[in-house]
mmCIF file of C-alpha atoms and ligand atoms in Angstrom:
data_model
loop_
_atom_site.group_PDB
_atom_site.id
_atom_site.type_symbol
_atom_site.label_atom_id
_atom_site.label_comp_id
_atom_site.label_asym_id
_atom_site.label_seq_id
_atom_site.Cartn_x
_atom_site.Cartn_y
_atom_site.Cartn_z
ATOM 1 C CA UNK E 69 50.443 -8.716 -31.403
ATOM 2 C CA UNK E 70 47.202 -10.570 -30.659
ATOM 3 C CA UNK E 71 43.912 -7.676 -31.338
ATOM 4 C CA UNK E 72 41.707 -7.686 -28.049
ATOM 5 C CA UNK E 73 39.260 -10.301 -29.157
ATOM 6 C CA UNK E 74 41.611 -12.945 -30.103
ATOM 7 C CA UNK E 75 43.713 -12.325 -26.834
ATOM 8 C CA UNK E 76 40.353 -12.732 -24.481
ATOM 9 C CA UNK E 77 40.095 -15.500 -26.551
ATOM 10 C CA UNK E 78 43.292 -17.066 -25.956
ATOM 11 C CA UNK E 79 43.129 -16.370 -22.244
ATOM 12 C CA UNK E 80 39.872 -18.277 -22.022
ATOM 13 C CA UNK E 81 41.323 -21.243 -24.112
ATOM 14 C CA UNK E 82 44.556 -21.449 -22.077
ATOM 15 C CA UNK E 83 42.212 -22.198 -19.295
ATOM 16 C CA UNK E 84 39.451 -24.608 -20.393
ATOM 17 C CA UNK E 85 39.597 -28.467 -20.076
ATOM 18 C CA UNK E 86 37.020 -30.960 -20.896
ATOM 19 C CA UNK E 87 35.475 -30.755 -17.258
ATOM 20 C CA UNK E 88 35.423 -26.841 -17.330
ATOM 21 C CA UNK E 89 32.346 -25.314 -16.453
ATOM 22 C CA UNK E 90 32.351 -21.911 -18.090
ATOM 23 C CA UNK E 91 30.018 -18.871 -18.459
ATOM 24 C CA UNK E 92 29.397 -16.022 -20.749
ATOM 25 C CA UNK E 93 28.148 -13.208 -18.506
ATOM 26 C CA UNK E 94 27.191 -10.776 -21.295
ATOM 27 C CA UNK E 95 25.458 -13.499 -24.303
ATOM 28 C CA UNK E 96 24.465 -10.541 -26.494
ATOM 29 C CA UNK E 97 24.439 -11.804 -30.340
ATOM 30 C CA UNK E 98 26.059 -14.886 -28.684
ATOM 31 C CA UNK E 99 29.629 -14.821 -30.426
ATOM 32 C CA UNK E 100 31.154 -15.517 -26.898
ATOM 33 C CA UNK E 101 28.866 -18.168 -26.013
ATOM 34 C CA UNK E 102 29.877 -20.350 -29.540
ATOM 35 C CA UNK E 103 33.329 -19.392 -29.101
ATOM 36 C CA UNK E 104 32.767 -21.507 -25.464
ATOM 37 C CA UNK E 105 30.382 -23.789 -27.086
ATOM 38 C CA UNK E 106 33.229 -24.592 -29.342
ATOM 39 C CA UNK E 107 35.899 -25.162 -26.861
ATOM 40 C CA UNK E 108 36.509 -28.409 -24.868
ATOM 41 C CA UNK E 109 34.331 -27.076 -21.535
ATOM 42 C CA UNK E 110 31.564 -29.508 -19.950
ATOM 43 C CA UNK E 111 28.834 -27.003 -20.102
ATOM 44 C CA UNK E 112 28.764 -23.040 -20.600
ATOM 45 C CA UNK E 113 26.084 -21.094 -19.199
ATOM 46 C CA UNK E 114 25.046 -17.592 -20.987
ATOM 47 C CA UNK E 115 23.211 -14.961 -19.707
ATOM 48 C CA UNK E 116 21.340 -11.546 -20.833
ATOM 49 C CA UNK E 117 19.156 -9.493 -19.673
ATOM 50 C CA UNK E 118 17.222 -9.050 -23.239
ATOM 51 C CA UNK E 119 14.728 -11.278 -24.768
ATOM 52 C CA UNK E 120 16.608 -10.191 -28.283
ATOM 53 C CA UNK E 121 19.838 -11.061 -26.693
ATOM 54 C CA UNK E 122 18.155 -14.800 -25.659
ATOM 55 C CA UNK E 123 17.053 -15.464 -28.866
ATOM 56 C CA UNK E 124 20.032 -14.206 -30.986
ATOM 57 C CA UNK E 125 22.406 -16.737 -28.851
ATOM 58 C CA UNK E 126 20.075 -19.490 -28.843
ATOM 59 C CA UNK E 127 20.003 -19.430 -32.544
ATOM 60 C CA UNK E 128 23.473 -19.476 -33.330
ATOM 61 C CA UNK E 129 24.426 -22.648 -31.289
ATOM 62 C CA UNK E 130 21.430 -24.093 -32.479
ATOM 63 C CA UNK E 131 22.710 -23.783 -36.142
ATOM 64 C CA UNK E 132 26.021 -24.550 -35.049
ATOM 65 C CA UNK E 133 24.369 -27.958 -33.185
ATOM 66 C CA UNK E 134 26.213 -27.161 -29.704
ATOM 67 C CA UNK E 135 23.009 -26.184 -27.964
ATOM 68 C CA UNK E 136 23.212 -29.611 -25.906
ATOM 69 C CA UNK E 137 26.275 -28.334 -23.738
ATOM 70 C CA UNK E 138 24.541 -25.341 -23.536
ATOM 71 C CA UNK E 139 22.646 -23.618 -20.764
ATOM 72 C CA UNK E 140 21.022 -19.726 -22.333
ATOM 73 C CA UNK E 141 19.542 -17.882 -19.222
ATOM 74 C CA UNK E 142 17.360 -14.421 -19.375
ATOM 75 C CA UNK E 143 18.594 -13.583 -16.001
ATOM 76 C CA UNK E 144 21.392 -10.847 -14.698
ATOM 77 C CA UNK E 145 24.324 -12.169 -14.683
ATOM 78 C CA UNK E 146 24.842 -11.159 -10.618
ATOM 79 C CA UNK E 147 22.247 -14.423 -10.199
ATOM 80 C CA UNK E 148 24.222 -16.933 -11.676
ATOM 81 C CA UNK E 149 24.740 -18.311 -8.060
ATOM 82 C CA UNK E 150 21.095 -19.615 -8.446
ATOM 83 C CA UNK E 151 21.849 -21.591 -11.645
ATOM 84 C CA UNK E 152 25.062 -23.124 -11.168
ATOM 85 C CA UNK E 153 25.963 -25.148 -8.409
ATOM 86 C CA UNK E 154 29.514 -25.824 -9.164
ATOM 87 C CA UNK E 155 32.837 -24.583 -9.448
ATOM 88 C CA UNK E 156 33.334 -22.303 -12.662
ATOM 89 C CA UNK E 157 36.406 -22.505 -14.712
ATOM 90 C CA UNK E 158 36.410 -19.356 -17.052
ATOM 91 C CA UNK E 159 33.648 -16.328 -17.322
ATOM 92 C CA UNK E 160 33.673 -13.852 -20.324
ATOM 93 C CA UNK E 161 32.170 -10.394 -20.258
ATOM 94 C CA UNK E 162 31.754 -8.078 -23.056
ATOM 95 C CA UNK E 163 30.648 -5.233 -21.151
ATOM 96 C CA UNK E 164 28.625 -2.326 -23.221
ATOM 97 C CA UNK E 165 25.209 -2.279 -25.124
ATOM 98 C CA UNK E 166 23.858 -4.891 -27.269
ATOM 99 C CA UNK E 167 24.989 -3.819 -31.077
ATOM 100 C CA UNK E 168 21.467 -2.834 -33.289
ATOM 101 C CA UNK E 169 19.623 -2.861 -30.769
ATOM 102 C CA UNK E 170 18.745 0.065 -27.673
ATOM 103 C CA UNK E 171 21.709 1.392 -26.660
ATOM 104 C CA UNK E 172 20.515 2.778 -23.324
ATOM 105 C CA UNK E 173 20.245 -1.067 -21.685
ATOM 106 C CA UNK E 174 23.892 -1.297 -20.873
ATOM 107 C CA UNK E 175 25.879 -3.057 -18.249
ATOM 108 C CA UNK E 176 26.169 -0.807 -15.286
ATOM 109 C CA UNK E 177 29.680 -0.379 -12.768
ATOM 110 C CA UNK E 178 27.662 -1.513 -9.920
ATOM 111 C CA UNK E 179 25.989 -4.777 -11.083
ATOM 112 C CA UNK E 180 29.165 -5.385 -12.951
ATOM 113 C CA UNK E 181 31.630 -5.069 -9.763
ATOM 114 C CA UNK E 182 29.177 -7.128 -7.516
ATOM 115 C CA UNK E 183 29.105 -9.842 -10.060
ATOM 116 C CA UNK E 184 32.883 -9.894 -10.856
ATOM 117 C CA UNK E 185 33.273 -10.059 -6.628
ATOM 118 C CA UNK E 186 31.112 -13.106 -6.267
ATOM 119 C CA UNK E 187 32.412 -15.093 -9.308
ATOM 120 C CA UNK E 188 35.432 -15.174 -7.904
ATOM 121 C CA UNK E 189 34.640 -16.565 -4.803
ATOM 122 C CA UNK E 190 32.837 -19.302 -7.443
ATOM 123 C CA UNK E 191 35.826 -19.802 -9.508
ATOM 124 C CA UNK E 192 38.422 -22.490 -8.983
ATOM 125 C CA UNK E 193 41.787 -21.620 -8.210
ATOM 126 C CA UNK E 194 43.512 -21.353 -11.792
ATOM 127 C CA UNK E 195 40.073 -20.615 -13.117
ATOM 128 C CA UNK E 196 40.170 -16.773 -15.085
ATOM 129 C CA UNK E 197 37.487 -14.037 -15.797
ATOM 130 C CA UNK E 198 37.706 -12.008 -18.936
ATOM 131 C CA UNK E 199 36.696 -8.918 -19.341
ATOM 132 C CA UNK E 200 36.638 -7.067 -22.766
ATOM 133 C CA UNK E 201 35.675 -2.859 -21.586
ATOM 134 C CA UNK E 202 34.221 -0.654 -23.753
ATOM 135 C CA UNK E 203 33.885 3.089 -22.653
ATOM 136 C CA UNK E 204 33.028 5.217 -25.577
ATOM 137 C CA UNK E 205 29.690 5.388 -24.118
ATOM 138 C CA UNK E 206 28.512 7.354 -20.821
ATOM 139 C CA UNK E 207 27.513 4.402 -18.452
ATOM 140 C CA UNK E 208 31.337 2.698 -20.230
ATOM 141 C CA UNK E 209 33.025 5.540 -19.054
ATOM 142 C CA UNK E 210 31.833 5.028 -15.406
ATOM 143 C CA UNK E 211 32.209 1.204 -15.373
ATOM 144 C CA UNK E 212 35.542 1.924 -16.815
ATOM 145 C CA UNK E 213 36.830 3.872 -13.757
ATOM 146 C CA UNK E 214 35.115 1.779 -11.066
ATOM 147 C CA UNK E 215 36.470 -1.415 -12.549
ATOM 148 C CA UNK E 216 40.242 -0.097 -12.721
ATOM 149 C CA UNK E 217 39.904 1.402 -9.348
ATOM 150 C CA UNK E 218 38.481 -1.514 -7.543
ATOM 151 C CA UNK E 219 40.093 -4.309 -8.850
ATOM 152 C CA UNK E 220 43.898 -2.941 -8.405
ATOM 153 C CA UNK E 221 42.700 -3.355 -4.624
ATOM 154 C CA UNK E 222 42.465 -6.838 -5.053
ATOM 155 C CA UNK E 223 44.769 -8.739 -2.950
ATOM 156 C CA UNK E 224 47.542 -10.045 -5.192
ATOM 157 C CA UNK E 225 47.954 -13.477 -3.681
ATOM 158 C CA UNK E 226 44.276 -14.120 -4.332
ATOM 159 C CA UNK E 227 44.024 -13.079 -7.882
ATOM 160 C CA UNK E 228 46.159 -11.490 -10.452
ATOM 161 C CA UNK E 229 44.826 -8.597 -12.383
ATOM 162 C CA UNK E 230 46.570 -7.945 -15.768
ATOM 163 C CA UNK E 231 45.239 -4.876 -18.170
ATOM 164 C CA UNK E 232 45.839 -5.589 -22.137
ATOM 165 C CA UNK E 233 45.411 -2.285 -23.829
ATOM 166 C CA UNK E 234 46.670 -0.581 -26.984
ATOM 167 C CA UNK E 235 47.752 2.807 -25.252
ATOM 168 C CA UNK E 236 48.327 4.171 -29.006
ATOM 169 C CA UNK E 237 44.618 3.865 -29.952
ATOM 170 C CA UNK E 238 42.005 6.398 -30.669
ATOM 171 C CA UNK E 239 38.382 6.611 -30.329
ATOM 172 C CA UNK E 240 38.534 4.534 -26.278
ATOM 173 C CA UNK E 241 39.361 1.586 -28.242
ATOM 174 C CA UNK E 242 38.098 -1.826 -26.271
ATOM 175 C CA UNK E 243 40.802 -3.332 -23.549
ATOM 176 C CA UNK E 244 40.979 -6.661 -21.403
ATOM 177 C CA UNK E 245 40.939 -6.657 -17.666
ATOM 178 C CA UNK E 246 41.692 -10.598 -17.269
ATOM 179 C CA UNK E 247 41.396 -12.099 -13.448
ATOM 180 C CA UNK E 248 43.516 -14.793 -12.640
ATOM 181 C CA UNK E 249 42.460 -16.573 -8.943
ATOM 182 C CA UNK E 250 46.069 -17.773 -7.404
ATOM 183 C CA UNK E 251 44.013 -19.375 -3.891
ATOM 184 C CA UNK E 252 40.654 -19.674 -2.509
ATOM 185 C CA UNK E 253 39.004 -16.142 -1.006
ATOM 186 C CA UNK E 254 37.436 -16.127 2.275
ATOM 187 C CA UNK E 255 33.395 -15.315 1.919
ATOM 188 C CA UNK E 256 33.949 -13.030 4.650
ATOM 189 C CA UNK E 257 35.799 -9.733 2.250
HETATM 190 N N1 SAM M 554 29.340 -10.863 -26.143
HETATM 191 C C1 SAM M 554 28.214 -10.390 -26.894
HETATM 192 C C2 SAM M 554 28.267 -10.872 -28.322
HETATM 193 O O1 SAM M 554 29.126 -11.678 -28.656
HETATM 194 O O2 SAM M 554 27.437 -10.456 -29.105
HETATM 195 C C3 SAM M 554 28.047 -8.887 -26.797
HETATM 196 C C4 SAM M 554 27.588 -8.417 -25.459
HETATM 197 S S1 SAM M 554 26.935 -6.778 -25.448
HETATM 198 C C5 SAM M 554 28.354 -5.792 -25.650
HETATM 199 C C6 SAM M 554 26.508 -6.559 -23.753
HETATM 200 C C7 SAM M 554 25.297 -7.342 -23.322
HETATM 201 O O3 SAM M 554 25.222 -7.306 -21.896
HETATM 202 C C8 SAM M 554 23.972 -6.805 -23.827
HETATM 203 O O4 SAM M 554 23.326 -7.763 -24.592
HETATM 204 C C9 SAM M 554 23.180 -6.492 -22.543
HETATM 205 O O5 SAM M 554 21.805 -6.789 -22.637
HETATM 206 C C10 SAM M 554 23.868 -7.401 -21.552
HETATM 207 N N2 SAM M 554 23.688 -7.039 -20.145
HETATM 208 C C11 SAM M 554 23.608 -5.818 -19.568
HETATM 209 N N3 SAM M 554 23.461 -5.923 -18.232
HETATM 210 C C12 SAM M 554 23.428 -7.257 -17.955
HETATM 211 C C13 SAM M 554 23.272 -8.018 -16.753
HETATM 212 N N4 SAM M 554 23.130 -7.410 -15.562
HETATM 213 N N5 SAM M 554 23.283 -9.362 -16.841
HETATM 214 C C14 SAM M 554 23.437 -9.987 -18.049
HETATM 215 N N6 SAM M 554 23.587 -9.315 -19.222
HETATM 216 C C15 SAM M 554 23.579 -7.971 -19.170
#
């Protein structure tokens, strides 16, 4: 069985053409960003919300030479509406802290939920959002719960919501909440 990293990854793969426009909502170190960089997509945006975060990212697809198809924002990620203008393909979150660095700036259930709600109206139909939880901190725990509860309300002929979780594993191992949009969503929900 695939470990949760390299199933988000195959999810986002299964997805991505050479005219995808794709996003990492959560750049952090960047990993997700060159994993995009590295796939077939047009363009991927990132973004953080840390300076650290920026730099980290923008360093490793500039020694990986991929920073051309890439766009590194220090924004929230629930703005991306007033960077890209068209439709998105495939968005990645790694929701949490940044690793080494403080672990009090976290993503929080709010901003997350909002964000998740308007890239889907941005998403093609086909087009999937990743999302890789982890809860063994306090604000993870929260977002946890708010995610699971909200998006099992989504309607299923709109989008399909799938968990991917090892049920066996201790210590609030990391899961996938992957969003698949079946048909365009009114603006109005
Ligand atoms: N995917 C990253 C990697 O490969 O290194 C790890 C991401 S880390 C678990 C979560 C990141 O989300 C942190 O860097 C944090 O600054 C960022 N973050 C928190 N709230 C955010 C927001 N509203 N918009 C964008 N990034 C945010």
């Amino acid at each position: 069985m695939d470990k949760v990293l390299a199933f988000s990854k195959k999810l986002l793969k299964e997805v991505i053409d050479k005219n995808s426009i794709v996003v990492d909502a959560t750049a952090g170190n960047g990993n997700d960003t060159l994993f995009l960089a590295k796939t077939s997509a047009k363009k991927v945006y990132a973004f953080d919300i840390q300076q650290l975060a920026i730099e980290n990212t923008t360093n490793l697809i500039k020694e990986a030479e991929l920073a051309d198809k890439c766009e590194i924002i220090l924004d929230s990620h629930f703005e991306f509406d007033k960077y890209i203008n068209e439709k998105i393909r495939a968005v990645v979150f790694n929701l949490g802290y940044l690793p080494n660095a403080d672990h009090e700036i976290t993503t929080l259930a709010e901003t997350t939920l909002a964000t998740i709600k308007k890239f889907l109206l941005h998403l093609e139909v086909g087009g999937r959002i990743i999302i890789v939880v982890y809860w063994g901190h306090e604000n993870g725990k929260v977002e946890k719960e708010a995610l699971l509860t909200e998006l099992q309300n989504l309607d299923q002929k709109e989008a399909e919501v799938l968990i991917y979780q090892f049920i066996n594993q201790k210590n609030n191992a990391p899961f996938i909440i992957a969003i698949e949009k079946r048909k365009e969503i009114s603006c109005e929900k």
